[in-house]
mmCIF file of C-alpha atoms and ligand atoms in Angstrom:
data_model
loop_
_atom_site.group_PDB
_atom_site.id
_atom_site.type_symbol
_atom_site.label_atom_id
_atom_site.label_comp_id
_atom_site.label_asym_id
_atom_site.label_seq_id
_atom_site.Cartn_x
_atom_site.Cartn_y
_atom_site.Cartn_z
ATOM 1 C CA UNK A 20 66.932 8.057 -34.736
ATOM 2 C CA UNK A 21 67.052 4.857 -32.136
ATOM 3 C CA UNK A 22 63.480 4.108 -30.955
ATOM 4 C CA UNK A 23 62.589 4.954 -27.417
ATOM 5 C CA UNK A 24 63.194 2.610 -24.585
ATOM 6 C CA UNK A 25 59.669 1.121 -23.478
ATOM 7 C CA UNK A 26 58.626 -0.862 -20.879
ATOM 8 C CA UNK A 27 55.769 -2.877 -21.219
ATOM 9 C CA UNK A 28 54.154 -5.603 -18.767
ATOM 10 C CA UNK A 29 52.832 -8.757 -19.588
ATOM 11 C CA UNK A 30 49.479 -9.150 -17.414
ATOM 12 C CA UNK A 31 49.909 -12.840 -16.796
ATOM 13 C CA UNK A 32 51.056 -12.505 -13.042
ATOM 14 C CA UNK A 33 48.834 -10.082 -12.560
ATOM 15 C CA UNK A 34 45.402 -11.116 -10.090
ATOM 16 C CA UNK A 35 42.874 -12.052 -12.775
ATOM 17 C CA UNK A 36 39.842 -11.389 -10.219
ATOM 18 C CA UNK A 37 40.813 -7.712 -10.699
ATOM 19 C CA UNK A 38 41.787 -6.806 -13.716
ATOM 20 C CA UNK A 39 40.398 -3.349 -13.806
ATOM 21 C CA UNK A 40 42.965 -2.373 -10.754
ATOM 22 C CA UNK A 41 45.350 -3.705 -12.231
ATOM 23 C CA UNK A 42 45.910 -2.012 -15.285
ATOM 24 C CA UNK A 43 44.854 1.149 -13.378
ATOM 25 C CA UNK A 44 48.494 0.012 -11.304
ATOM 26 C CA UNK A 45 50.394 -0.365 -14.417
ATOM 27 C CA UNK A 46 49.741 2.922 -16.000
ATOM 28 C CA UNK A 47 50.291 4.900 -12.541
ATOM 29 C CA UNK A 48 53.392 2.474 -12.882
ATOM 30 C CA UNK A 49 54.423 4.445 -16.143
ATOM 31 C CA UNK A 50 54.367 1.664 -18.062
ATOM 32 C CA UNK A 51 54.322 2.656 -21.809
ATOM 33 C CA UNK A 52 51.629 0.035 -23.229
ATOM 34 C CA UNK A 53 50.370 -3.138 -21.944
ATOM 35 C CA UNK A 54 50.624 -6.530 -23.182
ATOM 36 C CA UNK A 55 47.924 -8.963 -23.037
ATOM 37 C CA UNK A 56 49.122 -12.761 -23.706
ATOM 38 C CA UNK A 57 46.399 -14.219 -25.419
ATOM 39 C CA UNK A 58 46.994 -17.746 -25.272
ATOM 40 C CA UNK A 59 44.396 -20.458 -27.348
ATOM 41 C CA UNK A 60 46.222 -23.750 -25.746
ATOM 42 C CA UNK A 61 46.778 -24.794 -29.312
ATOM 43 C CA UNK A 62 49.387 -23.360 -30.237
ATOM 44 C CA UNK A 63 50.617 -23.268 -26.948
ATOM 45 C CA UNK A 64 49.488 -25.552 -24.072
ATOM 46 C CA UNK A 65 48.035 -22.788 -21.810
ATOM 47 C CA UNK A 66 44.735 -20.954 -22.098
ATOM 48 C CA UNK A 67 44.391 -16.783 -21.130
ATOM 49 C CA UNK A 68 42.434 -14.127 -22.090
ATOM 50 C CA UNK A 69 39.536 -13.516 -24.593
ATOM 51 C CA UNK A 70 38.088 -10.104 -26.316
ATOM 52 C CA UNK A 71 35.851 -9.298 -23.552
ATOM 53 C CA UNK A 72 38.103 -9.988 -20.885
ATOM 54 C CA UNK A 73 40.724 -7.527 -22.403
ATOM 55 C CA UNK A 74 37.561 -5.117 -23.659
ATOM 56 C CA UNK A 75 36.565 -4.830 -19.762
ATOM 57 C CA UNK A 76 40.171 -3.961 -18.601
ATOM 58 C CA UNK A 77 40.026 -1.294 -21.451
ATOM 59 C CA UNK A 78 37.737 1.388 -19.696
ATOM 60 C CA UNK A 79 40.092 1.439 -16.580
ATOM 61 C CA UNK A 80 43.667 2.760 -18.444
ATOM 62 C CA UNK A 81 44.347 4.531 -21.224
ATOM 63 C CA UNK A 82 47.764 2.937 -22.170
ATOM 64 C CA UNK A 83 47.938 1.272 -25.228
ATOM 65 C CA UNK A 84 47.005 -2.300 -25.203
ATOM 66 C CA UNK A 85 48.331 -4.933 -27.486
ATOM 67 C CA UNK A 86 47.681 -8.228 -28.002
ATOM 68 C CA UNK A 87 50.190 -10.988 -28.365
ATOM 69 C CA UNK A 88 48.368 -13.695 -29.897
ATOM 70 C CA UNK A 89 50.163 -17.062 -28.773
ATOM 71 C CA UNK A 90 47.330 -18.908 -30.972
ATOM 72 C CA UNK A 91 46.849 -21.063 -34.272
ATOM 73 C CA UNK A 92 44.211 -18.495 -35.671
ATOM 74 C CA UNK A 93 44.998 -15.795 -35.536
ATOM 75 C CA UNK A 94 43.288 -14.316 -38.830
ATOM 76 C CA UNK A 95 40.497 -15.689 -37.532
ATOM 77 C CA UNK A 96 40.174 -13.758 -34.114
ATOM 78 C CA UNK A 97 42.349 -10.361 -35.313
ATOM 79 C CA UNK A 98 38.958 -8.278 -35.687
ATOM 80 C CA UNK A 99 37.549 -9.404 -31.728
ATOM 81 C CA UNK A 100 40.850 -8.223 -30.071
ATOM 82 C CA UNK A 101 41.147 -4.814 -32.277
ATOM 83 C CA UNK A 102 37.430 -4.309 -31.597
ATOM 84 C CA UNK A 103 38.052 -5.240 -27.385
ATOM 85 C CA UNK A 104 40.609 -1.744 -27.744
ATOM 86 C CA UNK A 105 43.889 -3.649 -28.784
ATOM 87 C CA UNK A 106 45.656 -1.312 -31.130
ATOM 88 C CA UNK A 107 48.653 -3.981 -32.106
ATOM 89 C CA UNK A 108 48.340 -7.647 -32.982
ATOM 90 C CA UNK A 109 51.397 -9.756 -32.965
ATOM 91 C CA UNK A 110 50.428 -12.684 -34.518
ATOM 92 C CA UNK A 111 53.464 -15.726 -35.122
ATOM 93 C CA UNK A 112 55.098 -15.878 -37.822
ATOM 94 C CA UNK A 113 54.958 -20.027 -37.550
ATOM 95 C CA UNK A 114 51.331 -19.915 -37.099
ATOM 96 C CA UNK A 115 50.562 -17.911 -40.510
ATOM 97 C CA UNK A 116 50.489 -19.615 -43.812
ATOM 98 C CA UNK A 117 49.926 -16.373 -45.845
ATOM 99 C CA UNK A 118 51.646 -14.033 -43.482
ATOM 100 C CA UNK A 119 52.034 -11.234 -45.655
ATOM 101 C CA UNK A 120 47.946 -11.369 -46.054
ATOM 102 C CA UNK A 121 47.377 -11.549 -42.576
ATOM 103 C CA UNK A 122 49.569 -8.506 -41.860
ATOM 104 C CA UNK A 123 47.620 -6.589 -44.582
ATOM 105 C CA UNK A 124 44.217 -7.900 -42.790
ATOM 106 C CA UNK A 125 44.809 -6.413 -39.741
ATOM 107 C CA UNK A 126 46.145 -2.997 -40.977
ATOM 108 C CA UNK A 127 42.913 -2.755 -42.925
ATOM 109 C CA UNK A 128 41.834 -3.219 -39.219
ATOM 110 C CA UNK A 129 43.148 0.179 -38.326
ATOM 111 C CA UNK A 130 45.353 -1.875 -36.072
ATOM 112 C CA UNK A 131 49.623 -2.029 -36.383
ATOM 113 C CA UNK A 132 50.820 -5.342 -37.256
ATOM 114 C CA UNK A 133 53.691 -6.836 -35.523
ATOM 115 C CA UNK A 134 55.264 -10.417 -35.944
ATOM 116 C CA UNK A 135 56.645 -12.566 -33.290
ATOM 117 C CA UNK A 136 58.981 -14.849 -33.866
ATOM 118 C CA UNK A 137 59.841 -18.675 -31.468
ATOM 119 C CA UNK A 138 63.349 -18.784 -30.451
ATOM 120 C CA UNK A 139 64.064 -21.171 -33.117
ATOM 121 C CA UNK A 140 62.471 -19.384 -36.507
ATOM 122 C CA UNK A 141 64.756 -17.348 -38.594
ATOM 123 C CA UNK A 142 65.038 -13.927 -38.858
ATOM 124 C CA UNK A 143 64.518 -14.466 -42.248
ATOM 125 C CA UNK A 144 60.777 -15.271 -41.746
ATOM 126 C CA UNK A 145 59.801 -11.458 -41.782
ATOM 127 C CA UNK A 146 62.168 -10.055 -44.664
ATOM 128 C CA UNK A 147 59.632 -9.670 -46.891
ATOM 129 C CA UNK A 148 56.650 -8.354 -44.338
ATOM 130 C CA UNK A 149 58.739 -5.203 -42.770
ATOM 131 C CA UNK A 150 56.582 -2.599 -44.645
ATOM 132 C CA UNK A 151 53.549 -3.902 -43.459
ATOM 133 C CA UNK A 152 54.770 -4.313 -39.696
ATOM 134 C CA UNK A 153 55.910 -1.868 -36.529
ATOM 135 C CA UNK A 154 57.107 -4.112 -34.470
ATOM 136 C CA UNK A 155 59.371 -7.737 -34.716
ATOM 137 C CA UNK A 156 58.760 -9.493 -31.192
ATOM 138 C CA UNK A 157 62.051 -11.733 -30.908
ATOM 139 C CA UNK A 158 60.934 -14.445 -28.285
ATOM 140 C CA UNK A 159 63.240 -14.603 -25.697
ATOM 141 C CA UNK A 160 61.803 -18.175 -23.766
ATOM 142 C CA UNK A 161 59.528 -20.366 -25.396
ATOM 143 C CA UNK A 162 55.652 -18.981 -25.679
ATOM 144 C CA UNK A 163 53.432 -20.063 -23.102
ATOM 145 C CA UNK A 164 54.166 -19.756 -19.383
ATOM 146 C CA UNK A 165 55.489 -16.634 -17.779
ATOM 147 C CA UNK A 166 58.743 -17.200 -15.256
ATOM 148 C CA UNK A 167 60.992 -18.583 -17.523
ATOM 149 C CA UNK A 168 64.476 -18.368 -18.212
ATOM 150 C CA UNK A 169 65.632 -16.037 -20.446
ATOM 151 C CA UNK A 170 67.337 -17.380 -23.544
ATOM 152 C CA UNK A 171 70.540 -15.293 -23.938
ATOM 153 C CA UNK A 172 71.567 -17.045 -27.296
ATOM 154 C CA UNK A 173 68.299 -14.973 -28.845
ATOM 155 C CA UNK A 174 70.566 -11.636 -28.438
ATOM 156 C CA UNK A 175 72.473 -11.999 -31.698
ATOM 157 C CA UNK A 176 69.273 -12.913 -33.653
ATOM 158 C CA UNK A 177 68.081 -9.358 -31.979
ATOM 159 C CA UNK A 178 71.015 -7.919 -33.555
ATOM 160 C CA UNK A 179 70.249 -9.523 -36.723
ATOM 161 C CA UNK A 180 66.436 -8.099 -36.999
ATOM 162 C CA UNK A 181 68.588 -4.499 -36.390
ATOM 163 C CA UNK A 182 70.813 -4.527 -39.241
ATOM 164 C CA UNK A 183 67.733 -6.399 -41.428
ATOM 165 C CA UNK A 184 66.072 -3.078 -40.428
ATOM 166 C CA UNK A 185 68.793 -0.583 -41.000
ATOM 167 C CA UNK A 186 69.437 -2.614 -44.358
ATOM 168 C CA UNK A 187 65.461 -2.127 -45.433
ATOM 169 C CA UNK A 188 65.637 1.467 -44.382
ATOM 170 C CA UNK A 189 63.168 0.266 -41.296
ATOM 171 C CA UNK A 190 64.938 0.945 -38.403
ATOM 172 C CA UNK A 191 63.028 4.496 -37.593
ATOM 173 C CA UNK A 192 59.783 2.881 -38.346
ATOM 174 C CA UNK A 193 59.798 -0.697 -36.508
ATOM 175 C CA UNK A 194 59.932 -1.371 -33.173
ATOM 176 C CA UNK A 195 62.005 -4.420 -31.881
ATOM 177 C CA UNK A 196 60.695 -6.083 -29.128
ATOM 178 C CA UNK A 197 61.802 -8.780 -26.589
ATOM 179 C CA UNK A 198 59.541 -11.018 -24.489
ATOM 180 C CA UNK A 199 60.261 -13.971 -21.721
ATOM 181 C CA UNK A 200 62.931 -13.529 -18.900
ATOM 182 C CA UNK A 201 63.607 -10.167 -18.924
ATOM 183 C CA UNK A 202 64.527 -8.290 -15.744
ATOM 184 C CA UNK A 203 67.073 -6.616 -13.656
ATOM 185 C CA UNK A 204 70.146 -8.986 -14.715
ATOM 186 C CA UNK A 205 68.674 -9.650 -18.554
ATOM 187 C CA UNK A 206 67.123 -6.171 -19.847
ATOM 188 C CA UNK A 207 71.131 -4.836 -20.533
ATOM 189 C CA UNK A 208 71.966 -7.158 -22.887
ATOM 190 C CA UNK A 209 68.405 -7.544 -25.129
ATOM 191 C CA UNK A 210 68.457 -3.472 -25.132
ATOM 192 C CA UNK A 211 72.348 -3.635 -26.093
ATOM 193 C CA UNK A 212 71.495 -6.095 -28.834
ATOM 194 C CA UNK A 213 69.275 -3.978 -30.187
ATOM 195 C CA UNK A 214 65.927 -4.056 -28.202
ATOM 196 C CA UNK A 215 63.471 -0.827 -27.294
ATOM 197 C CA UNK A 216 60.829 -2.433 -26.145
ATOM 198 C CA UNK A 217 60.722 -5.031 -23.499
ATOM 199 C CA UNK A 218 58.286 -6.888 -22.061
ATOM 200 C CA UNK A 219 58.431 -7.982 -18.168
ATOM 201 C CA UNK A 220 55.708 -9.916 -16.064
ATOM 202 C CA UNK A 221 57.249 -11.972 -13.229
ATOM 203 C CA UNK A 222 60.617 -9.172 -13.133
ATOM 204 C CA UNK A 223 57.452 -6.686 -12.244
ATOM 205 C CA UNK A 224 55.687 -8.057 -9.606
ATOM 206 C CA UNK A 225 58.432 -9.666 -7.807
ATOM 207 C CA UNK A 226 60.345 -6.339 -7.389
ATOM 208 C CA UNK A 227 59.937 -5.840 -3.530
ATOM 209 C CA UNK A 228 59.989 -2.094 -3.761
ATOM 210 C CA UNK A 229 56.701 -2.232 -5.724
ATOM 211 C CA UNK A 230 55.553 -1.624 -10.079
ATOM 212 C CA UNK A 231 56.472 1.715 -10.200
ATOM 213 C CA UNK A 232 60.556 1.053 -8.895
ATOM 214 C CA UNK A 233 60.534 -2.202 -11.198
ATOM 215 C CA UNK A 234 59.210 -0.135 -14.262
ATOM 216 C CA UNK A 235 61.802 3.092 -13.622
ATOM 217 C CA UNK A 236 64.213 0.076 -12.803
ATOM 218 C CA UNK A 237 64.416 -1.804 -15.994
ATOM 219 C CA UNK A 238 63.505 1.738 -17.703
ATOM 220 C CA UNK A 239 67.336 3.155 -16.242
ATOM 221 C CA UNK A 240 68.928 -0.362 -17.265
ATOM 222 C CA UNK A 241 67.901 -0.516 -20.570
ATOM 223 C CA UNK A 242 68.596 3.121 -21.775
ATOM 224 C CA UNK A 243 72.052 2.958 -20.110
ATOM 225 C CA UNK A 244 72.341 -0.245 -22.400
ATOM 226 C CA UNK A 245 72.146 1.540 -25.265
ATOM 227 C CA UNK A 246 74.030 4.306 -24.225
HETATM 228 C C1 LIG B 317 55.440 -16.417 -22.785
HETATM 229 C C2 LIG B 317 54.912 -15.138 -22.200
HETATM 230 C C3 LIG B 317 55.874 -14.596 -21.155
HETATM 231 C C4 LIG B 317 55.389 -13.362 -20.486
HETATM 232 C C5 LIG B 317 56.506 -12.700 -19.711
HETATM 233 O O1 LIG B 317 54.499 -16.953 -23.651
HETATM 234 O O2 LIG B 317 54.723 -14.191 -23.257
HETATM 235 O O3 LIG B 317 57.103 -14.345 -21.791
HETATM 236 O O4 LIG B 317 54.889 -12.502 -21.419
HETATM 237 O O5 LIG B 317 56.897 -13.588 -18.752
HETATM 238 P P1 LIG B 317 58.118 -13.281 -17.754
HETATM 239 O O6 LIG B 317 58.439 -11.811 -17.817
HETATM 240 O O7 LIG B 317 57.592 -13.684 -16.406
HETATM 241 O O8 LIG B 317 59.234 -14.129 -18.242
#
């Protein structure tokens, strides 16, 4: 059965002095989980949010949180960000020398495991992880700054980490998920590709009618998509 259509923000553009609100937005929003992008400005040159920041935002929602960790170390910090009430890591596929360990590592957690993979990294990079993972996270810009352009050229790699799934007898049990550029005129062709859960920031809080018309917005878009 094709995974459900979700729609999940990326909390960069959101007003850092007020996190709490913010999040409390989103999930009246109806978004289906939030993404925090934790950034170390190692592995890429911009710096975001730590354990506590994301631990204090926690008591104010009760959507999922997840943590896309855009950092060199990420075996390293995995326990602070399950422990702040992030029940996913992504962690990057080029940033992990023993990936298939540091999947394991954070399901022994209690958290899901997900792999993200830079525009230019194979699909090939998480063949041999797919039973320890829920989610692939095919970048769709280059990791670090929100309001870039979405990289159309990713959508056949999307379609790639499908049939890798369907092949592995995965597809019912991993999400695929698409992050960077993504709004009104993009979501229709990651979701057609293959995509069921997308990840907006700027496409959010630019939509003059307000989060909750954005979210039903790209929500509609993407599940006629994949009709
Ligand atoms: C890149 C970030 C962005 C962000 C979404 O490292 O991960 O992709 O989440 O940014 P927008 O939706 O503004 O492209």
């Amino acid at each position: 059965m094709a995974r459900p259509v979700m729609i999940a923000p990326s909390v960069l553009p959101a007003d850092f002095s007020k996190l709490g609100e913010e999040v409390a937005a989103l999930e009246a929003a109806g978004v289906d989980l939030i993404q925090w992008d934790v950034m170390d400005g190692q592995f890429v040159p911009n710096l975001t949010f730590g354990p506590d920041v994301i631990r204090s935002a926690r008591q104010h929602c009760s959507v999922p949180f997840e943590a896309h960790l855009m950092v060199h170390t990420p075996d390293v910090m995995a326990e602070n960000y399950v422990d702040a009430g992030c029940s996913r890591l992504i962690v990057h596929a080029e940033a992990c020398t023993h990936l298939h360990r540091t999947c394991g590592n954070i399901n022994e957690l209690g958290a899901s495991a997900a792999v993200a993979l830079n525009p230019a990294t194979p699909v090939s990079a998480v063949e041999h992880v797919l039973d320890l993972i829920d989610l692939v996270l095919v970048m769709t810009v280059n990791p670090g700054f929100g309001g870039q352009a979405y990289i159309s050229t990713m959508e056949p790699k999307i379609a790639e980490v499908r049939t890798m799934l369907e092949a592995a007898g995965r597809a019912d049990d991993v999400h695929i998920e698409v992050d960077g550029g993504i709004g009104p005129t993009t979501i229709a062709g990651a979701a057609a590709a293959g995509a069921n859960v997308l990840i907006a920031g700027s496409a959010l809080y630019r939509d003059p009618e307000g989060l909750e018309h954005a979210v039903s917005d790209l929500r509609a878009r993407a599940e006629a998509a994949r009709s």
